[in-house]
mmCIF file of C-alpha atoms in Angstrom:
data_model
loop_
_atom_site.group_PDB
_atom_site.id
_atom_site.type_symbol
_atom_site.label_atom_id
_atom_site.label_comp_id
_atom_site.label_asym_id
_atom_site.label_seq_id
_atom_site.Cartn_x
_atom_site.Cartn_y
_atom_site.Cartn_z
ATOM 1 C CA MET A 1 31.806 -25.439 -154.610
ATOM 2 C CA ALA A 2 34.877 -27.207 -155.976
ATOM 3 C CA LYS A 3 38.465 -27.068 -154.735
ATOM 4 C CA ILE A 4 40.659 -26.324 -157.730
ATOM 5 C CA TYR A 5 44.436 -26.492 -157.604
ATOM 6 C CA ILE A 6 46.170 -24.328 -160.209
ATOM 7 C CA ASP A 7 49.776 -25.157 -160.955
ATOM 8 C CA PRO A 8 51.639 -22.539 -163.019
ATOM 9 C CA GLY A 9 54.527 -24.601 -164.378
ATOM 10 C CA HIS A 10 58.206 -24.179 -163.514
ATOM 11 C CA ASN A 11 60.046 -21.776 -161.205
ATOM 12 C CA ALA A 12 61.798 -18.422 -161.167
ATOM 13 C CA SER A 13 65.146 -20.080 -160.398
ATOM 14 C CA GLY A 14 66.783 -23.463 -159.903
ATOM 15 C CA ALA A 15 66.714 -26.546 -162.134
ATOM 16 C CA ASP A 16 63.158 -26.145 -163.423
ATOM 17 C CA THR A 17 62.820 -22.664 -164.939
ATOM 18 C CA GLY A 18 61.023 -23.704 -168.150
ATOM 19 C CA ALA A 19 61.363 -22.650 -171.765
ATOM 20 C CA VAL A 20 62.252 -19.205 -173.105
ATOM 21 C CA GLY A 21 61.362 -17.768 -176.510
ATOM 22 C CA TYR A 22 62.231 -14.322 -177.856
ATOM 23 C CA GLY A 23 62.946 -13.170 -174.296
ATOM 24 C CA LEU A 24 59.571 -14.372 -172.990
ATOM 25 C CA LYS A 25 59.748 -16.816 -170.070
ATOM 26 C CA GLU A 26 57.373 -19.747 -169.738
ATOM 27 C CA GLN A 27 57.463 -19.507 -165.946
ATOM 28 C CA ASP A 28 56.242 -15.893 -166.135
ATOM 29 C CA VAL A 29 53.443 -16.585 -168.602
ATOM 30 C CA SER A 30 52.171 -19.605 -166.676
ATOM 31 C CA VAL A 31 51.831 -17.554 -163.488
ATOM 32 C CA GLN A 32 50.139 -14.642 -165.251
ATOM 33 C CA ILE A 33 47.559 -16.958 -166.832
ATOM 34 C CA GLY A 34 47.142 -18.799 -163.544
ATOM 35 C CA VAL A 35 46.365 -15.632 -161.581
ATOM 36 C CA LEU A 36 43.734 -14.609 -164.165
ATOM 37 C CA LEU A 37 42.215 -18.091 -163.977
ATOM 38 C CA ARG A 38 42.192 -18.007 -160.190
ATOM 39 C CA ASN A 39 40.289 -14.710 -160.162
ATOM 40 C CA MET A 40 37.709 -16.045 -162.598
ATOM 41 C CA LEU A 41 37.147 -19.188 -160.552
ATOM 42 C CA ILE A 42 36.874 -17.312 -157.247
ATOM 43 C CA ASN A 43 34.387 -14.960 -158.877
ATOM 44 C CA SER A 44 32.352 -18.077 -159.714
ATOM 45 C CA GLY A 45 32.354 -19.208 -156.096
ATOM 46 C CA GLN A 46 35.065 -21.860 -156.342
ATOM 47 C CA THR A 47 37.895 -22.416 -153.868
ATOM 48 C CA VAL A 48 41.365 -22.068 -155.366
ATOM 49 C CA LYS A 49 44.908 -22.815 -154.312
ATOM 50 C CA MET A 50 48.012 -22.170 -156.407
ATOM 51 C CA SER A 51 51.472 -23.692 -156.359
ATOM 52 C CA ARG A 52 52.865 -20.316 -157.451
ATOM 53 C CA ASP A 53 51.160 -16.925 -157.687
ATOM 54 C CA SER A 54 54.151 -14.709 -158.410
ATOM 55 C CA ILE A 55 56.799 -14.764 -161.145
ATOM 56 C CA THR A 56 59.407 -14.645 -158.364
ATOM 57 C CA ASP A 57 58.203 -17.877 -156.745
ATOM 58 C CA THR A 58 60.419 -20.985 -156.657
ATOM 59 C CA VAL A 59 58.880 -24.024 -154.946
ATOM 60 C CA SER A 60 62.118 -26.053 -155.052
ATOM 61 C CA SER A 61 65.598 -25.679 -156.536
ATOM 62 C CA SER A 62 65.607 -29.264 -157.885
ATOM 63 C CA LEU A 63 63.442 -30.731 -160.645
ATOM 64 C CA ASN A 64 62.193 -33.686 -158.615
ATOM 65 C CA GLY A 65 61.534 -31.489 -155.608
ATOM 66 C CA SER A 66 59.622 -29.021 -157.742
ATOM 67 C CA LEU A 67 57.376 -31.693 -159.254
ATOM 68 C CA ALA A 68 56.797 -33.448 -155.919
ATOM 69 C CA TYR A 69 55.834 -30.192 -154.207
ATOM 70 C CA ARG A 70 53.067 -29.613 -156.714
ATOM 71 C CA TYR A 71 51.317 -32.989 -156.635
ATOM 72 C CA ASN A 72 51.861 -33.482 -152.889
ATOM 73 C CA SER A 73 50.427 -30.031 -152.166
ATOM 74 C CA ALA A 74 47.340 -30.769 -154.262
ATOM 75 C CA ASN A 75 46.898 -34.183 -152.639
ATOM 76 C CA ASP A 76 47.335 -32.826 -149.106
ATOM 77 C CA TRP A 77 44.731 -30.158 -149.834
ATOM 78 C CA ASN A 78 42.316 -32.797 -151.197
ATOM 79 C CA ALA A 79 41.727 -30.812 -154.378
ATOM 80 C CA ASP A 80 38.858 -31.823 -156.676
ATOM 81 C CA ILE A 81 40.660 -30.751 -159.849
ATOM 82 C CA PHE A 82 44.327 -30.194 -160.720
ATOM 83 C CA VAL A 83 45.299 -27.929 -163.648
ATOM 84 C CA SER A 84 48.924 -27.419 -164.631
ATOM 85 C CA ILE A 85 49.594 -24.516 -167.005
ATOM 86 C CA HIS A 86 52.521 -24.533 -169.442
ATOM 87 C CA CYS A 87 53.881 -23.157 -172.705
ATOM 88 C CA ASN A 88 55.176 -25.617 -175.277
ATOM 89 C CA ALA A 89 58.524 -25.492 -177.069
ATOM 90 C CA ALA A 90 59.991 -27.572 -179.888
ATOM 91 C CA ASN A 91 61.771 -26.474 -183.043
ATOM 92 C CA THR A 92 60.330 -22.966 -183.624
ATOM 93 C CA LYS A 93 58.088 -24.408 -186.358
ATOM 94 C CA ALA A 94 55.521 -26.270 -184.239
ATOM 95 C CA TYR A 95 52.483 -24.265 -183.118
ATOM 96 C CA GLY A 96 49.119 -24.599 -181.453
ATOM 97 C CA CYS A 97 47.553 -25.727 -178.165
ATOM 98 C CA GLU A 98 47.045 -29.163 -176.635
ATOM 99 C CA THR A 99 45.840 -30.650 -173.356
ATOM 100 C CA TYR A 100 47.219 -33.747 -171.604
ATOM 101 C CA TYR A 101 45.666 -36.134 -169.119
ATOM 102 C CA CYS A 102 47.301 -39.067 -167.377
ATOM 103 C CA THR A 103 47.159 -42.279 -169.360
ATOM 104 C CA GLY A 104 44.297 -44.453 -168.048
ATOM 105 C CA SER A 105 42.528 -41.669 -166.137
ATOM 106 C CA THR A 106 38.879 -41.578 -167.228
ATOM 107 C CA GLN A 107 38.047 -38.401 -165.319
ATOM 108 C CA GLY A 108 41.307 -36.769 -166.367
ATOM 109 C CA ARG A 109 40.388 -37.394 -169.971
ATOM 110 C CA ALA A 110 36.894 -36.020 -169.410
ATOM 111 C CA LEU A 111 38.357 -32.836 -167.956
ATOM 112 C CA ALA A 112 40.851 -32.510 -170.833
ATOM 113 C CA GLU A 113 38.066 -32.986 -173.372
ATOM 114 C CA CYS A 114 36.173 -30.109 -171.766
ATOM 115 C CA VAL A 115 39.157 -27.756 -171.702
ATOM 116 C CA GLN A 116 40.788 -28.396 -175.093
ATOM 117 C CA PRO A 117 37.840 -27.352 -177.330
ATOM 118 C CA ASN A 118 37.605 -24.108 -175.374
ATOM 119 C CA MET A 119 41.335 -23.553 -175.757
ATOM 120 C CA ALA A 120 41.079 -23.867 -179.532
ATOM 121 C CA ALA A 121 37.966 -21.688 -179.739
ATOM 122 C CA GLU A 122 39.053 -18.896 -177.387
ATOM 123 C CA THR A 123 42.698 -18.628 -178.412
ATOM 124 C CA GLU A 124 42.199 -19.391 -182.116
ATOM 125 C CA ARG A 125 45.441 -21.377 -181.965
ATOM 126 C CA TYR A 126 45.796 -24.561 -183.992
ATOM 127 C CA ASN A 127 44.019 -27.421 -182.201
ATOM 128 C CA ARG A 128 46.574 -30.135 -181.490
ATOM 129 C CA GLY A 129 43.984 -32.120 -179.553
ATOM 130 C CA VAL A 130 43.691 -34.063 -176.326
ATOM 131 C CA LYS A 131 46.626 -36.353 -175.548
ATOM 132 C CA SER A 132 47.674 -38.738 -172.796
ATOM 133 C CA ALA A 133 51.035 -38.896 -171.025
ATOM 134 C CA ASN A 134 52.587 -39.841 -167.704
ATOM 135 C CA PHE A 135 53.912 -36.451 -166.626
ATOM 136 C CA ALA A 136 54.637 -36.517 -162.886
ATOM 137 C CA VAL A 137 52.215 -33.759 -161.910
ATOM 138 C CA ILE A 138 49.230 -35.483 -163.536
ATOM 139 C CA LYS A 139 50.372 -39.042 -162.738
ATOM 140 C CA HIS A 140 50.828 -38.670 -158.967
ATOM 141 C CA THR A 141 47.796 -36.531 -158.229
ATOM 142 C CA ASN A 142 44.782 -38.192 -156.594
ATOM 143 C CA MET A 143 42.175 -36.130 -158.466
ATOM 144 C CA PRO A 144 41.303 -35.522 -162.140
ATOM 145 C CA ALA A 145 44.354 -33.723 -163.498
ATOM 146 C CA ILE A 146 45.352 -32.078 -166.752
ATOM 147 C CA LEU A 147 48.365 -30.278 -168.144
ATOM 148 C CA VAL A 148 47.553 -27.500 -170.626
ATOM 149 C CA GLU A 149 50.132 -26.514 -173.219
ATOM 150 C CA THR A 150 48.764 -23.101 -174.110
ATOM 151 C CA ALA A 151 50.951 -22.398 -177.192
ATOM 152 C CA PHE A 152 54.543 -22.700 -178.410
ATOM 153 C CA ILE A 153 56.720 -20.049 -176.815
ATOM 154 C CA ASP A 154 59.503 -20.589 -179.378
ATOM 155 C CA ASN A 155 57.184 -20.107 -182.356
ATOM 156 C CA TYR A 156 57.072 -16.402 -183.241
ATOM 157 C CA ASP A 157 53.326 -16.114 -183.864
ATOM 158 C CA ASP A 158 52.408 -18.160 -180.788
ATOM 159 C CA ASN A 159 54.981 -16.224 -178.779
ATOM 160 C CA ARG A 160 53.439 -12.852 -179.687
ATOM 161 C CA PHE A 161 50.058 -14.226 -178.663
ATOM 162 C CA LEU A 162 51.386 -15.403 -175.284
ATOM 163 C CA ALA A 163 53.194 -12.115 -174.710
ATOM 164 C CA SER A 164 50.004 -10.081 -175.156
ATOM 165 C CA GLU A 165 47.610 -9.343 -172.311
ATOM 166 C CA ASP A 166 44.756 -10.397 -174.594
ATOM 167 C CA GLY A 167 46.425 -13.723 -175.292
ATOM 168 C CA LYS A 168 46.930 -14.543 -171.632
ATOM 169 C CA TYR A 169 43.346 -13.537 -170.846
ATOM 170 C CA LYS A 170 42.006 -15.784 -173.609
ATOM 171 C CA CYS A 171 44.034 -18.738 -172.303
ATOM 172 C CA ALA A 172 42.667 -18.206 -168.801
ATOM 173 C CA THR A 173 39.114 -17.834 -170.118
ATOM 174 C CA ALA A 174 39.391 -21.052 -172.121
ATOM 175 C CA ILE A 175 40.599 -23.089 -169.139
ATOM 176 C CA TYR A 176 37.960 -21.492 -166.934
ATOM 177 C CA LYS A 177 35.161 -22.370 -169.351
ATOM 178 C CA GLY A 178 36.479 -25.941 -169.648
ATOM 179 C CA ILE A 179 36.462 -26.347 -165.860
ATOM 180 C CA CYS A 180 32.930 -24.959 -165.675
ATOM 181 C CA ASP A 181 31.814 -27.371 -168.416
ATOM 182 C CA TYR A 182 33.370 -30.279 -166.511
ATOM 183 C CA LEU A 183 31.710 -29.217 -163.243
ATOM 184 C CA GLY A 184 28.412 -28.484 -164.975
ATOM 185 C CA ILE A 185 28.197 -24.900 -163.754
ATOM 186 C CA GLU A 186 27.407 -21.672 -165.601
ATOM 187 C CA TYR A 187 30.107 -19.255 -166.707
ATOM 188 C CA LYS A 188 30.349 -16.128 -164.619
ATOM 189 C CA LEU A 189 32.655 -13.844 -166.545
ATOM 190 C CA GLU A 190 32.647 -10.073 -166.601
ATOM 191 C CA SER A 191 31.118 -8.705 -169.773
ATOM 192 C CA GLU A 192 33.258 -6.527 -171.985
ATOM 193 C CA ASP A 193 31.332 -3.481 -170.810
ATOM 194 C CA GLU A 194 31.772 -4.460 -167.159
ATOM 195 C CA LEU A 195 35.453 -5.144 -167.685
ATOM 196 C CA MET A 196 35.960 -1.833 -169.472
ATOM 197 C CA SER A 197 33.998 -0.011 -166.771
ATOM 198 C CA ARG A 198 36.102 -1.564 -163.999
ATOM 199 C CA GLU A 199 39.322 -0.831 -165.844
ATOM 200 C CA TYR A 200 38.137 2.747 -166.420
ATOM 201 C CA GLU A 201 37.406 3.196 -162.721
ATOM 202 C CA GLU A 202 40.802 1.753 -161.818
ATOM 203 C CA LEU A 203 42.547 4.048 -164.307
ATOM 204 C CA LYS A 204 40.510 7.046 -163.110
ATOM 205 C CA ALA A 205 41.397 6.302 -159.492
ATOM 206 C CA GLU A 206 45.077 6.035 -160.403
ATOM 207 C CA ASN A 207 44.867 9.237 -162.439
ATOM 208 C CA ASP A 208 43.211 11.050 -159.528
ATOM 209 C CA ARG A 209 45.923 9.758 -157.191
ATOM 210 C CA GLN A 210 48.672 11.005 -159.490
ATOM 211 C CA ASN A 211 46.933 14.382 -159.881
ATOM 212 C CA ASP A 212 46.787 14.711 -156.087
ATOM 213 C CA ILE A 213 50.528 14.032 -155.915
ATOM 214 C CA ILE A 214 51.228 16.565 -158.687
ATOM 215 C CA ASN A 215 49.046 19.186 -157.004
ATOM 216 C CA GLN A 216 50.761 18.601 -153.677
ATOM 217 C CA MET A 217 54.166 18.907 -155.339
ATOM 218 C CA GLY A 218 52.991 22.149 -156.997
ATOM 219 C CA THR A 219 51.856 23.539 -153.659
ATOM 220 C CA GLU A 220 55.143 22.622 -152.005
ATOM 221 C CA LEU A 221 57.126 24.106 -154.898
ATOM 222 C CA GLU A 222 55.157 27.363 -154.699
ATOM 223 C CA GLU A 223 55.813 27.511 -150.957
ATOM 224 C CA LEU A 224 59.519 27.034 -151.630
ATOM 225 C CA ARG A 225 59.462 29.790 -154.233
ATOM 226 C CA ASN A 226 57.677 32.168 -151.873
ATOM 227 C CA THR A 227 60.166 31.338 -149.135
ATOM 228 C CA ALA A 228 63.052 32.015 -151.516
ATOM 229 C CA LYS A 229 61.537 35.310 -152.629
ATOM 230 C CA SER A 230 61.051 36.570 -149.085
ATOM 231 C CA LYS A 231 64.522 35.545 -148.009
ATOM 232 C CA ILE A 232 67.270 38.162 -147.639
ATOM 233 C CA TYR A 233 70.679 37.289 -149.067
ATOM 234 C CA ASP A 234 73.431 39.104 -147.185
ATOM 235 C CA TYR A 235 76.503 37.274 -148.399
ATOM 236 C CA ILE A 236 77.859 35.604 -151.528
ATOM 237 C CA ASP A 237 77.906 32.055 -150.195
ATOM 238 C CA ASP A 238 76.182 28.688 -150.632
ATOM 239 C CA ASN A 239 72.910 30.167 -149.385
ATOM 240 C CA MET A 240 72.751 32.488 -152.372
ATOM 241 C CA PRO A 241 71.316 30.862 -155.559
ATOM 242 C CA GLU A 242 74.115 29.652 -157.780
ATOM 243 C CA TRP A 243 72.718 31.492 -160.807
ATOM 244 C CA ALA A 244 73.029 34.827 -158.985
ATOM 245 C CA ARG A 245 76.568 34.548 -157.628
ATOM 246 C CA PRO A 246 78.620 35.541 -160.739
ATOM 247 C CA THR A 247 76.713 38.814 -161.280
ATOM 248 C CA ILE A 248 76.620 39.746 -157.589
ATOM 249 C CA THR A 249 80.363 38.999 -157.274
ATOM 250 C CA LYS A 250 81.050 41.206 -160.303
ATOM 251 C CA LEU A 251 78.986 44.095 -158.888
ATOM 252 C CA VAL A 252 80.686 43.864 -155.507
ATOM 253 C CA ASP A 253 84.138 43.794 -157.119
ATOM 254 C CA LYS A 254 83.263 46.865 -159.246
ATOM 255 C CA GLY A 255 81.913 48.703 -156.225
ATOM 256 C CA PHE A 256 78.360 48.881 -157.531
ATOM 257 C CA LEU A 257 77.170 46.873 -154.550
ATOM 258 C CA LYS A 258 78.289 47.637 -151.023
ATOM 259 C CA GLY A 259 77.133 46.110 -147.824
ATOM 260 C CA ASP A 260 76.183 47.838 -144.616
ATOM 261 C CA GLU A 261 78.519 48.370 -141.672
ATOM 262 C CA GLU A 262 78.520 44.617 -141.073
ATOM 263 C CA GLY A 263 79.081 43.867 -144.769
ATOM 264 C CA LYS A 264 75.551 42.565 -145.323
ATOM 265 C CA LEU A 265 74.246 43.080 -148.850
ATOM 266 C CA GLY A 266 70.535 42.821 -147.981
ATOM 267 C CA LEU A 267 69.529 41.488 -151.399
ATOM 268 C CA THR A 268 66.082 40.071 -152.126
ATOM 269 C CA TYR A 269 65.270 37.435 -154.747
ATOM 270 C CA ASP A 270 63.546 39.947 -157.018
ATOM 271 C CA LEU A 271 66.375 42.463 -156.701
ATOM 272 C CA MET A 272 68.937 39.824 -157.697
ATOM 273 C CA ARG A 273 66.870 38.938 -160.744
ATOM 274 C CA MET A 274 66.721 42.590 -161.799
ATOM 275 C CA LEU A 275 70.493 43.003 -161.352
ATOM 276 C CA ILE A 276 71.150 39.912 -163.471
ATOM 277 C CA ILE A 277 68.817 41.148 -166.239
ATOM 278 C CA ASN A 278 70.655 44.471 -166.265
ATOM 279 C CA ASP A 279 74.015 42.727 -166.303
ATOM 280 C CA ARG A 280 73.025 40.599 -169.290
ATOM 281 C CA ALA A 281 71.940 43.811 -171.019
ATOM 282 C CA GLY A 282 75.481 45.120 -170.588
ATOM 283 C CA ILE A 283 74.611 47.938 -168.202
ATOM 284 C CA TYR A 284 77.424 47.101 -165.789
ATOM 285 C CA GLY A 285 80.079 46.552 -168.453
ATOM 286 C CA GLU A 286 82.364 43.537 -168.779
#
């Protein structure tokens, strides 16, 4: 069992919010891919910790603080592998995926060389290859570390891929398979049938829940209607339905309706409906 630290790049606010393309935010996409990856790894028996697991998370308001939080957290946890997830951005024309390791790190390179081929195969994005750099989060970590640039968020085609649920799932699957290849363990992914079956059950459960709510609302509405029908309306006031007041007022003014000794009209719901139908038919005149 390996301890894998997933670092969805950037923050919801502050100085390190990441790139934006066509309204899509890098910091959102990185978290969404990271959560999918976490679930896959946990399902395979691995231990996972994340720097951020919600699109509302901000680990620090400053750039240096944000970067330091990530590598210090991974180091303090004694992670076996560090994976930082990002979206690239350049000039709207660049496209494809690439994976970085820290310059001089043999194990970092080995991890990157396991992940990048899977990225290209799963996502079908242009393969920009394995590259080295000295990014803070892969330079100051004490374990094999990579930074995955999933696709270019400012390139329209790559952006549409990243915005889709299928695109994010493929990115997570690719990184997952690369980690498994590096660790020498078998993939343990849900089959398409299993995934569809689970999603169907989840949708069915939600549909049943909504139907229960609708049925309950229908029952309550029917009870209200029955209450209204059995109620006696003695006066033209706020208790009388608004739709009935003009006709009842007219009939009282014309003398067609008279109350008892106390002035009570004693009207039922059904009687008011009948009076209104007659009034609309012109029986009571103008």
